[in-house]
Amino acid sequence: MKVKDEGGRQHVLTGELGSGGQGVVYLTADDRYVVKVLRLSEAEARESWTRRLSSVLTLPLEDLRVTRPIRLLARPNVGYVMERVPGAQPLSTLSAIPHAAPSAVDWYRETGSLRRRLTVLARTAGVLSRLHARGMVYGDPSPTNVLFDEALNVHLIDADNLQYASRPSAQRILTPWFAAPEVYAGRSGVNTLTDAFAFAAMAFQALTLLHPLLGDQVSENSAEAEEAALRGEWPWVDHPADDRNRAQHGLPRAVVLTPTLRGLAQQTFGEGLLDVTRRPGLASWEEALWEAVDRLLRCPACGEDADHALPECPWCAAPQPGHVQVQVHVADSESEALAHTLGLPLPDRPVAPLICGPGLPCLVLPRHVTGQPEGQAHVELVFDGERLQVRSLDGRPYTLQRTQRDKDDVSVDPQARPKRFPLLPGRSAWELHLGELDGRHRYLTFDRVLEVSRAGA
């Protein structure tokens, strides 16, 4: 089968890559491109979609990981050509357990476990959040529309769903399990909060292997019960007071969700199930997911990651290893001088904790320092169980300063060997300053935490 685009280029369709309610995505003989052909029989719908796809071409998507249409198909076809994302796989490969999998836990670990899922989801939330900041909504987020590559970079496909906020329409475009209740019931068009609901459902399912609205009673009941649940007429599976829709399956929430993520899930599927004003936005999800990544600690016994606050590794029950809790603070000499003059306590505004386990490089990234989502790591930290090694990665010099002023400052020069210093249990006297000491800047403190068995001894 061959189709031609509006530029006159012919595309040989070599196989079906995926299909949905709107159309079919095909591989082509040119491995740089794929083609989506919409299934539309009515002339009015064909004209409407042609206008809509033309408008997508003009949307401001520069520097966003959205696989937008490159060129529309020439008539009589309706569809478009887009770039292929080589080697990428859909988010659904992290959330849909194959029927042949003998163990959900084993499959979860074999497919990247917690760190991989959290990272992919955080980057997905970031792309959606930045779309919203530009006044656009994605419209139909689903696990098949989110691709990630080997480096865990995320790409959104099916960009024909992109639009500005819409009103209810007879031409509904939705993926039932991930549509917000008001969209599923036809009471609303899409907007940023319907995107937020869809993302929350994807995140909860990928992390817990359980859909938030499909508990045991709903799943084992009729199709009408499932439709009612998707309209928001059943409580969600972890409702704090209503247990009608509890689920016996799914991973323990305390193992795979931080307290912040559990709170966002309750806001979305509890208070925010029918009251859209109670739903958290994508920026809150992105921040909470990165926070969860930073809290992970690798178990030396089984190699799995888990939240550092758990008393033992949930995957093998080994004691959590000793580690360093790195805290990012803001230093502001003017505020400190004013506090000293007025006799007030020094202001301390810690920004974010970062857990550094033994033996693994721990990177201080732009999002820890300035909140920028991407960019080169500033500093590498390596904890060997007794000492911490610090190395500059971005070509800038930094300063190790001892709060007890019995030793001189130490420069962490990018051209010199990494600096190492001992860490005793508790707060270290050493601080790493990421800017001029007399100016407003970020600095790091280090708290050494012993492993559970030794700390409790």
CSV table of C-alpha atoms in Angstrom, one decimal:
chain,number,residue,atom,x,y,z
A,1,MET,CA,0.0,0.0,0.0
A,2,LYS,CA,1.2,3.5,-0.9
A,3,VAL,CA,0.1,7.0,0.1
A,4,LYS,CA,1.4,10.4,-0.9
A,5,ASP,CA,1.9,13.4,1.2
A,6,GLU,CA,1.1,17.0,0.2
A,7,GLY,CA,4.7,17.6,-0.8
A,8,GLY,CA,4.4,14.9,-3.4
A,9,ARG,CA,6.5,12.3,-1.6
A,10,GLN,CA,5.3,8.8,-1.8
A,11,HIS,CA,5.4,6.5,1.3
A,12,VAL,CA,5.3,2.8,1.0
A,13,LEU,CA,3.5,1.3,4.0
A,14,THR,CA,5.2,-1.9,5.1
A,15,GLY,CA,3.3,-2.9,8.2
A,16,GLU,CA,0.9,-1.9,11.0
A,17,LEU,CA,2.6,-0.3,14.0
A,18,GLY,CA,-0.5,0.3,16.1
A,19,SER,CA,-4.2,1.2,15.8
A,20,GLY,CA,-6.9,2.9,17.7
A,21,GLY,CA,-10.3,4.4,17.4
A,22,GLN,CA,-9.1,7.1,15.1
A,23,GLY,CA,-6.9,5.3,12.7
A,24,VAL,CA,-3.9,3.2,12.0
A,25,VAL,CA,-0.1,4.0,12.3
A,26,TYR,CA,2.0,2.3,9.7
A,27,LEU,CA,5.7,1.6,9.4
A,28,THR,CA,7.1,2.8,6.1
A,29,ALA,CA,9.9,1.7,3.8
A,30,ASP,CA,11.9,4.8,5.0
A,31,ASP,CA,12.8,4.0,8.6
A,32,ARG,CA,12.9,7.7,9.5
A,33,TYR,CA,9.1,8.1,9.2
A,34,VAL,CA,5.8,6.5,10.2
A,35,VAL,CA,2.4,7.4,8.7
A,36,LYS,CA,-0.9,7.7,10.5
A,37,VAL,CA,-4.0,7.2,8.3
A,38,LEU,CA,-7.3,8.2,9.9
A,39,ARG,CA,-10.5,6.1,9.4
A,40,LEU,CA,-13.1,8.6,8.4
A,41,SER,CA,-16.1,7.7,6.2
A,42,GLU,CA,-18.1,10.9,6.3
A,43,ALA,CA,-17.1,13.9,4.2
A,44,GLU,CA,-17.8,16.4,7.0
A,45,ALA,CA,-15.5,14.6,9.4
A,46,ARG,CA,-12.8,14.3,6.8
A,47,GLU,CA,-12.9,18.1,6.2
A,48,SER,CA,-13.0,18.8,10.0
A,49,TRP,CA,-9.9,16.6,10.6
A,50,THR,CA,-8.0,18.0,7.7
A,51,ARG,CA,-8.5,21.5,9.2
A,52,ARG,CA,-7.5,20.3,12.6
A,53,LEU,CA,-4.4,18.6,11.5
A,54,SER,CA,-3.4,21.7,9.6
A,55,SER,CA,-3.7,23.7,12.8
A,56,VAL,CA,-1.5,21.2,14.7
A,57,LEU,CA,1.3,22.0,12.2
A,58,THR,CA,1.3,25.6,13.5
A,59,LEU,CA,1.4,24.9,17.2
A,60,PRO,CA,4.4,26.1,19.2
A,61,LEU,CA,6.0,22.7,20.0
A,62,GLU,CA,9.6,23.7,19.6
A,63,ASP,CA,12.0,22.2,22.2
A,64,LEU,CA,9.2,19.8,23.4
A,65,ARG,CA,9.5,16.1,23.0
A,66,VAL,CA,6.3,15.8,21.0
A,67,THR,CA,6.3,13.9,17.7
A,68,ARG,CA,4.3,16.3,15.7
A,69,PRO,CA,3.1,15.9,12.1
A,70,ILE,CA,5.7,16.8,9.5
A,71,ARG,CA,3.4,16.8,6.5
A,72,LEU,CA,-0.3,16.0,5.8
A,73,LEU,CA,-1.3,13.2,3.5
A,74,ALA,CA,-2.6,14.2,0.1
A,75,ARG,CA,-6.3,13.5,-0.6
A,76,PRO,CA,-8.2,11.2,-0.7
A,77,ASN,CA,-6.4,10.1,2.5
A,78,VAL,CA,-6.6,12.0,5.8
A,79,GLY,CA,-3.6,11.6,8.0
A,80,TYR,CA,0.0,12.7,8.4
A,81,VAL,CA,3.6,11.8,8.3
A,82,MET,CA,5.7,11.9,11.5
A,83,GLU,CA,9.2,11.1,12.5
A,84,ARG,CA,9.8,7.6,13.9
A,85,VAL,CA,11.3,7.3,17.4
A,86,PRO,CA,13.8,4.5,16.9
A,87,GLY,CA,14.1,1.9,19.7
A,88,ALA,CA,11.3,3.5,21.7
A,89,GLN,CA,8.6,1.5,23.5
A,90,PRO,CA,5.3,2.6,25.0
A,91,LEU,CA,4.7,3.2,28.6
A,92,SER,CA,2.1,0.4,28.5
A,93,THR,CA,5.1,-2.0,28.6
A,94,LEU,CA,5.6,-0.9,32.2
A,95,SER,CA,2.0,-1.2,33.3
A,96,ALA,CA,0.3,-4.0,31.4
A,97,ILE,CA,1.3,-7.3,32.9
A,98,PRO,CA,1.5,-10.0,30.2
A,99,HIS,CA,-0.9,-12.9,30.7
A,100,ALA,CA,2.0,-15.3,30.6
A,101,ALA,CA,3.9,-13.6,33.4
A,102,PRO,CA,4.0,-16.0,36.3
A,103,SER,CA,4.6,-13.3,39.0
A,104,ALA,CA,3.7,-9.7,38.9
A,105,VAL,CA,6.5,-8.8,41.3
A,106,ASP,CA,9.1,-10.6,39.2
A,107,TRP,CA,7.8,-8.9,36.0
A,108,TYR,CA,7.9,-5.5,37.7
A,109,ARG,CA,11.5,-6.0,38.7
A,110,GLU,CA,12.5,-7.4,35.3
A,111,THR,CA,11.0,-4.4,33.5
A,112,GLY,CA,13.0,-1.8,35.4
A,113,SER,CA,11.3,-1.8,38.8
A,114,LEU,CA,10.7,1.5,40.6
A,115,ARG,CA,13.5,3.9,39.4
A,116,ARG,CA,12.8,3.3,35.7
A,117,ARG,CA,9.0,3.9,36.1
A,118,LEU,CA,9.4,7.0,38.3
A,119,THR,CA,11.9,8.5,35.8
A,120,VAL,CA,9.7,7.9,32.8
A,121,LEU,CA,6.6,9.2,34.5
A,122,ALA,CA,8.4,12.3,35.8
A,123,ARG,CA,9.6,13.2,32.3
A,124,THR,CA,6.1,12.5,30.9
A,125,ALA,CA,4.6,14.9,33.5
A,126,GLY,CA,7.3,17.5,32.6
A,127,VAL,CA,6.4,17.4,28.9
A,128,LEU,CA,2.6,17.7,29.6
A,129,SER,CA,3.2,20.4,32.2
A,130,ARG,CA,5.2,22.5,29.7
A,131,LEU,CA,2.4,22.0,27.1
A,132,HIS,CA,-0.1,23.3,29.6
A,133,ALA,CA,2.2,26.3,30.3
A,134,ARG,CA,1.9,27.2,26.6
A,135,GLY,CA,-1.9,27.1,26.8
A,136,MET,CA,-2.3,23.7,25.1
A,137,VAL,CA,-3.8,20.4,26.2
A,138,TYR,CA,-2.7,17.0,24.9
A,139,GLY,CA,-6.3,15.7,25.0
A,140,ASP,CA,-5.9,11.9,25.2
A,141,PRO,CA,-2.9,10.9,27.4
A,142,SER,CA,-2.6,7.1,27.5
A,143,PRO,CA,0.1,4.5,28.1
A,144,THR,CA,0.3,3.8,24.3
A,145,ASN,CA,0.8,7.5,23.4
A,146,VAL,CA,3.9,7.9,25.6
A,147,LEU,CA,7.1,6.4,24.2
A,148,PHE,CA,10.4,6.2,26.0
A,149,ASP,CA,13.8,5.2,24.7
A,150,GLU,CA,16.8,3.5,26.2
A,151,ALA,CA,18.0,6.7,27.9
A,152,LEU,CA,14.5,7.1,29.4
A,153,ASN,CA,13.8,10.2,27.3
A,154,VAL,CA,10.1,10.5,26.7
A,155,HIS,CA,8.3,11.3,23.4
A,156,LEU,CA,4.5,12.0,23.1
A,157,ILE,CA,3.0,10.7,19.9
A,158,ASP,CA,-0.5,11.0,18.4
A,159,ALA,CA,-0.1,14.8,18.3
A,160,ASP,CA,-3.3,15.1,16.4
A,161,ASN,CA,-5.0,15.1,19.8
A,162,LEU,CA,-3.2,18.4,20.6
A,163,GLN,CA,-5.5,21.4,21.0
A,164,TYR,CA,-6.5,24.3,23.1
A,165,ALA,CA,-9.3,23.6,25.7
A,166,SER,CA,-12.4,22.2,24.1
A,167,ARG,CA,-16.1,21.9,24.7
A,168,PRO,CA,-18.1,18.6,24.7
A,169,SER,CA,-18.3,17.2,21.2
A,170,ALA,CA,-20.0,14.4,19.4
A,171,GLN,CA,-16.5,13.5,18.1
A,172,ARG,CA,-15.1,12.3,21.4
A,173,ILE,CA,-11.5,11.2,21.3
A,174,LEU,CA,-10.6,9.2,24.4
A,175,THR,CA,-9.0,6.1,25.8
A,176,PRO,CA,-11.6,4.9,28.3
A,177,TRP,CA,-9.5,3.8,31.2
A,178,PHE,CA,-7.6,7.1,31.2
A,179,ALA,CA,-10.4,9.6,30.4
A,180,ALA,CA,-11.4,11.9,33.2
A,181,PRO,CA,-15.0,11.0,34.5
A,182,GLU,CA,-16.5,14.2,33.1
A,183,VAL,CA,-15.0,13.5,29.6
A,184,TYR,CA,-16.0,9.8,29.7
A,185,ALA,CA,-19.6,10.8,30.6
A,186,GLY,CA,-19.7,13.5,27.9
A,187,ARG,CA,-20.1,16.3,30.4
A,188,SER,CA,-16.9,18.1,29.4
A,189,GLY,CA,-14.3,18.6,26.7
A,190,VAL,CA,-10.7,18.3,27.4
A,191,ASN,CA,-8.6,20.7,29.4
A,192,THR,CA,-5.5,20.7,31.6
A,193,LEU,CA,-7.2,19.0,34.5
A,194,THR,CA,-8.6,16.2,32.3
A,195,ASP,CA,-5.0,15.7,31.1
A,196,ALA,CA,-3.9,15.7,34.8
A,197,PHE,CA,-6.5,13.0,35.6
A,198,ALA,CA,-5.3,10.8,32.7
A,199,PHE,CA,-1.7,11.2,33.7
A,200,ALA,CA,-2.5,10.4,37.4
A,201,ALA,CA,-4.3,7.2,36.3
A,202,MET,CA,-1.3,6.2,34.1
A,203,ALA,CA,1.1,6.9,36.9
A,204,PHE,CA,-0.9,5.0,39.5
A,205,GLN,CA,-1.2,2.0,37.3
A,206,ALA,CA,2.4,1.9,36.2
A,207,LEU,CA,3.7,2.2,39.8
A,208,THR,CA,1.1,-0.1,41.5
A,209,LEU,CA,0.0,-2.4,38.6
A,210,LEU,CA,-3.5,-1.5,39.5
A,211,HIS,CA,-6.0,0.9,37.9
A,212,PRO,CA,-7.2,3.4,40.5
A,213,LEU,CA,-10.9,3.0,39.7
A,214,LEU,CA,-11.1,-0.8,38.9
A,215,GLY,CA,-11.2,-2.7,42.2
A,216,ASP,CA,-12.4,-6.2,42.8
A,217,GLN,CA,-16.1,-5.5,42.8
A,218,VAL,CA,-16.0,-3.5,39.6
A,219,SER,CA,-13.6,-5.8,37.8
A,220,GLU,CA,-15.6,-8.9,38.7
A,221,ASN,CA,-19.0,-7.3,37.9
A,222,SER,CA,-20.7,-6.3,34.7
A,223,ALA,CA,-19.4,-4.0,31.9
A,224,GLU,CA,-22.0,-1.5,33.2
A,225,ALA,CA,-20.2,-1.5,36.6
A,226,GLU,CA,-16.9,-0.6,34.9
A,227,GLU,CA,-18.6,2.1,32.9
A,228,ALA,CA,-20.1,3.5,36.1
A,229,ALA,CA,-16.7,3.5,37.8
A,230,LEU,CA,-15.1,5.3,34.9
A,231,ARG,CA,-17.9,7.9,35.2
A,232,GLY,CA,-16.8,8.4,38.8
A,233,GLU,CA,-19.8,6.6,40.4
A,234,TRP,CA,-17.7,4.2,42.5
A,235,PRO,CA,-15.1,5.1,45.1
A,236,TRP,CA,-11.5,4.7,44.1
A,237,VAL,CA,-9.6,1.6,45.3
A,238,ASP,CA,-7.8,3.4,48.2
A,239,HIS,CA,-10.7,5.5,49.4
A,240,PRO,CA,-10.0,6.2,53.1
A,241,ALA,CA,-13.6,5.6,54.3
A,242,ASP,CA,-15.5,3.7,51.5
A,243,ASP,CA,-14.2,0.1,50.9
A,244,ARG,CA,-16.7,-1.0,48.3
A,245,ASN,CA,-14.1,-0.9,45.5
A,246,ARG,CA,-11.1,-2.3,47.3
A,247,ALA,CA,-8.6,-4.4,45.4
A,248,GLN,CA,-6.7,-7.5,46.5
A,249,HIS,CA,-4.2,-7.2,43.7
A,250,GLY,CA,-1.6,-4.4,43.0
A,251,LEU,CA,1.6,-3.7,44.8
A,252,PRO,CA,1.6,-2.3,48.3
A,253,ARG,CA,1.3,1.5,48.1
A,254,ALA,CA,3.7,2.1,50.9
A,255,VAL,CA,6.4,0.3,48.9
A,256,VAL,CA,6.0,2.0,45.5
A,257,LEU,CA,4.4,5.4,46.4
A,258,THR,CA,6.0,8.1,48.6
A,259,PRO,CA,3.7,9.9,51.1
A,260,THR,CA,3.6,12.8,48.6
A,261,LEU,CA,2.5,10.6,45.7
A,262,ARG,CA,-0.1,8.9,47.9
A,263,GLY,CA,-1.4,12.3,48.8
A,264,LEU,CA,-1.6,13.4,45.1
A,265,ALA,CA,-3.5,10.1,44.3
A,266,GLN,CA,-6.0,10.8,47.0
A,267,GLN,CA,-6.5,14.4,45.8
A,268,THR,CA,-7.0,13.2,42.2
A,269,PHE,CA,-9.2,10.1,42.7
A,270,GLY,CA,-10.8,11.0,46.0
A,271,GLU,CA,-11.7,14.7,46.3
A,272,GLY,CA,-10.9,15.4,42.7
A,273,LEU,CA,-12.8,12.5,41.2
A,274,LEU,CA,-15.8,14.6,40.5
A,275,ASP,CA,-14.6,18.0,41.8
A,276,VAL,CA,-12.1,19.0,39.1
A,277,THR,CA,-10.9,22.0,41.2
A,278,ARG,CA,-9.5,19.6,43.8
A,279,ARG,CA,-7.1,17.9,41.3
A,280,PRO,CA,-3.4,18.6,41.4
A,281,GLY,CA,-1.8,19.8,38.2
A,282,LEU,CA,1.0,18.2,36.2
A,283,ALA,CA,3.7,20.4,37.8
A,284,SER,CA,2.8,18.9,41.2
A,285,TRP,CA,3.1,15.4,39.8
A,286,GLU,CA,6.4,16.1,38.2
A,287,GLU,CA,7.9,17.6,41.4
A,288,ALA,CA,6.6,14.7,43.5
A,289,LEU,CA,7.9,12.0,41.1
A,290,TRP,CA,11.4,13.6,41.0
A,291,GLU,CA,11.3,13.8,44.7
A,292,ALA,CA,10.5,10.0,44.8
A,293,VAL,CA,13.5,9.3,42.5
A,294,ASP,CA,15.8,11.3,44.8
A,295,ARG,CA,14.6,9.3,47.8
A,296,LEU,CA,15.6,5.9,46.3
A,297,LEU,CA,18.3,3.8,47.9
A,298,ARG,CA,19.8,0.7,46.3
A,299,CYS,CA,19.8,-2.5,48.3
A,300,PRO,CA,23.3,-4.1,48.2
A,301,ALA,CA,21.8,-7.5,48.7
A,302,CYS,CA,19.3,-7.7,45.8
A,303,GLY,CA,20.2,-4.6,43.7
A,304,GLU,CA,16.7,-3.2,43.8
A,305,ASP,CA,15.7,0.4,44.7
A,306,ALA,CA,13.4,1.4,47.4
A,307,ASP,CA,12.5,4.5,49.4
A,308,HIS,CA,15.2,5.2,52.0
A,309,ALA,CA,12.6,5.7,54.8
A,310,LEU,CA,11.4,2.1,54.6
A,311,PRO,CA,12.9,0.1,57.6
A,312,GLU,CA,14.1,-2.7,55.3
A,313,CYS,CA,14.4,-3.5,51.6
A,314,PRO,CA,10.8,-4.5,50.5
A,315,TRP,CA,12.1,-6.7,47.8
A,316,CYS,CA,14.4,-9.0,49.9
A,317,ALA,CA,13.9,-7.9,53.5
A,318,ALA,CA,17.6,-7.0,53.9
A,319,PRO,CA,18.4,-4.1,56.2
A,320,GLN,CA,18.6,-0.7,54.4
A,321,PRO,CA,22.3,0.2,54.0
A,322,GLY,CA,24.0,3.2,55.5
A,323,HIS,CA,23.7,6.2,53.3
A,324,VAL,CA,24.0,10.0,53.1
A,325,GLN,CA,21.1,12.4,53.1
A,326,VAL,CA,22.2,15.4,51.0
A,327,GLN,CA,20.1,18.5,51.7
A,328,VAL,CA,20.1,21.5,49.4
A,329,HIS,CA,19.8,24.9,51.1
A,330,VAL,CA,19.7,28.5,50.0
A,331,ALA,CA,22.4,30.8,51.4
A,332,ASP,CA,21.6,34.5,51.4
A,333,SER,CA,24.2,36.7,53.1
A,334,GLU,CA,21.9,39.7,53.2
A,335,SER,CA,19.1,37.9,55.0
A,336,GLU,CA,21.7,36.4,57.3
A,337,ALA,CA,23.1,39.8,58.1
A,338,LEU,CA,19.7,41.2,58.8
A,339,ALA,CA,18.8,38.3,61.1
A,340,HIS,CA,22.1,38.9,63.0
A,341,THR,CA,21.3,42.6,63.4
A,342,LEU,CA,17.8,41.9,64.7
A,343,GLY,CA,18.8,39.0,66.9
A,344,LEU,CA,16.6,36.5,64.9
A,345,PRO,CA,17.4,32.9,64.1
A,346,LEU,CA,19.2,32.4,60.8
A,347,PRO,CA,16.8,31.7,57.9
A,348,ASP,CA,17.1,28.2,56.5
A,349,ARG,CA,15.1,27.2,53.5
A,350,PRO,CA,16.1,23.6,52.5
A,351,VAL,CA,15.1,22.9,48.9
A,352,ALA,CA,15.2,19.2,48.4
A,353,PRO,CA,16.7,16.0,49.9
A,354,LEU,CA,18.8,13.7,47.8
A,355,ILE,CA,19.8,10.2,49.0
A,356,CYS,CA,23.3,9.0,48.2
A,357,GLY,CA,23.8,5.3,48.7
A,358,PRO,CA,27.1,3.5,49.0
A,359,GLY,CA,29.2,2.9,45.9
A,360,LEU,CA,26.9,4.5,43.3
A,361,PRO,CA,27.5,8.0,41.8
A,362,CYS,CA,25.0,10.5,43.0
A,363,LEU,CA,24.5,13.5,40.7
A,364,VAL,CA,23.5,17.0,41.7
A,365,LEU,CA,21.5,18.2,38.8
A,366,PRO,CA,20.1,21.6,37.6
A,367,ARG,CA,16.7,20.6,39.0
A,368,HIS,CA,18.2,20.3,42.5
A,369,VAL,CA,19.9,23.7,42.2
A,370,THR,CA,17.8,26.0,40.0
A,371,GLY,CA,14.7,23.9,39.2
A,372,GLN,CA,15.6,23.6,35.5
A,373,PRO,CA,14.3,20.2,34.3
A,374,GLU,CA,17.3,19.4,32.0
A,375,GLY,CA,21.0,20.2,31.8
A,376,GLN,CA,24.4,18.9,32.7
A,377,ALA,CA,25.1,17.6,36.2
A,378,HIS,CA,26.9,20.1,38.4
A,379,VAL,CA,28.6,17.7,40.9
A,380,GLU,CA,29.1,14.0,41.4
A,381,LEU,CA,29.1,12.6,44.9
A,382,VAL,CA,30.3,9.1,45.7
A,383,PHE,CA,29.9,7.6,49.2
A,384,ASP,CA,32.1,4.6,50.0
A,385,GLY,CA,30.5,3.9,53.4
A,386,GLU,CA,33.0,6.0,55.4
A,387,ARG,CA,34.0,8.9,53.2
A,388,LEU,CA,32.4,11.2,50.6
A,389,GLN,CA,34.1,12.0,47.3
A,390,VAL,CA,33.1,15.2,45.5
A,391,ARG,CA,33.9,16.0,41.9
A,392,SER,CA,32.9,19.0,39.7
A,393,LEU,CA,31.3,17.9,36.4
A,394,ASP,CA,30.4,21.2,34.8
A,395,GLY,CA,33.8,22.8,34.6
A,396,ARG,CA,33.1,25.2,37.5
A,397,PRO,CA,35.0,25.4,40.8
A,398,TYR,CA,33.1,24.8,44.0
A,399,THR,CA,34.0,25.3,47.7
A,400,LEU,CA,34.0,22.8,50.5
A,401,GLN,CA,33.7,24.8,53.7
A,402,ARG,CA,33.9,23.5,57.3
A,403,THR,CA,31.4,25.0,59.6
A,404,GLN,CA,33.8,24.6,62.5
A,405,ARG,CA,36.4,27.1,61.4
A,406,ASP,CA,39.5,25.2,62.4
A,407,LYS,CA,40.4,24.3,58.8
A,408,ASP,CA,40.7,26.3,55.6
A,409,ASP,CA,38.2,26.1,52.8
A,410,VAL,CA,38.9,23.5,50.1
A,411,SER,CA,38.4,24.2,46.4
A,412,VAL,CA,36.8,21.5,44.3
A,413,ASP,CA,38.6,22.4,41.1
A,414,PRO,CA,37.3,20.7,37.9
A,415,GLN,CA,40.9,20.2,36.7
A,416,ALA,CA,42.1,18.7,40.0
A,417,ARG,CA,41.5,15.3,41.6
A,418,PRO,CA,38.2,14.7,43.3
A,419,LYS,CA,38.1,15.8,47.0
A,420,ARG,CA,37.4,13.2,49.7
A,421,PHE,CA,36.5,13.8,53.3
A,422,PRO,CA,35.3,11.6,56.1
A,423,LEU,CA,31.7,11.5,57.3
A,424,LEU,CA,30.9,10.6,60.9
A,425,PRO,CA,27.3,9.6,61.8
A,426,GLY,CA,25.0,12.6,61.9
A,427,ARG,CA,25.4,16.0,60.3
A,428,SER,CA,28.8,16.6,58.8
A,429,ALA,CA,30.8,19.8,59.5
A,430,TRP,CA,31.5,20.0,55.8
A,431,GLU,CA,29.3,22.0,53.4
A,432,LEU,CA,29.6,22.2,49.6
A,433,HIS,CA,28.9,25.7,48.3
A,434,LEU,CA,27.7,26.0,44.7
A,435,GLY,CA,28.3,29.7,44.3
A,436,GLU,CA,30.2,32.8,45.7
A,437,LEU,CA,30.3,32.5,49.4
A,438,ASP,CA,29.3,36.1,49.9
A,439,GLY,CA,26.4,36.0,47.4
A,440,ARG,CA,23.0,34.3,47.3
A,441,HIS,CA,23.6,30.7,46.3
A,442,ARG,CA,22.8,27.0,47.0
A,443,TYR,CA,24.9,24.8,49.3
A,444,LEU,CA,24.7,21.2,50.3
A,445,THR,CA,24.9,19.6,53.7
A,446,PHE,CA,25.5,15.9,54.4
A,447,ASP,CA,23.8,13.7,57.1
A,448,ARG,CA,25.3,10.3,57.4
A,449,VAL,CA,22.6,7.7,58.3
A,450,LEU,CA,23.7,4.2,59.6
A,451,GLU,CA,22.0,1.1,58.4
A,452,VAL,CA,19.0,0.1,60.4
A,453,SER,CA,20.5,-2.9,62.2
A,454,ARG,CA,23.6,-0.8,63.3
A,455,ALA,CA,21.5,2.3,64.2
A,456,GLY,CA,19.2,0.2,66.3
A,457,ALA,CA,22.0,-1.6,68.1
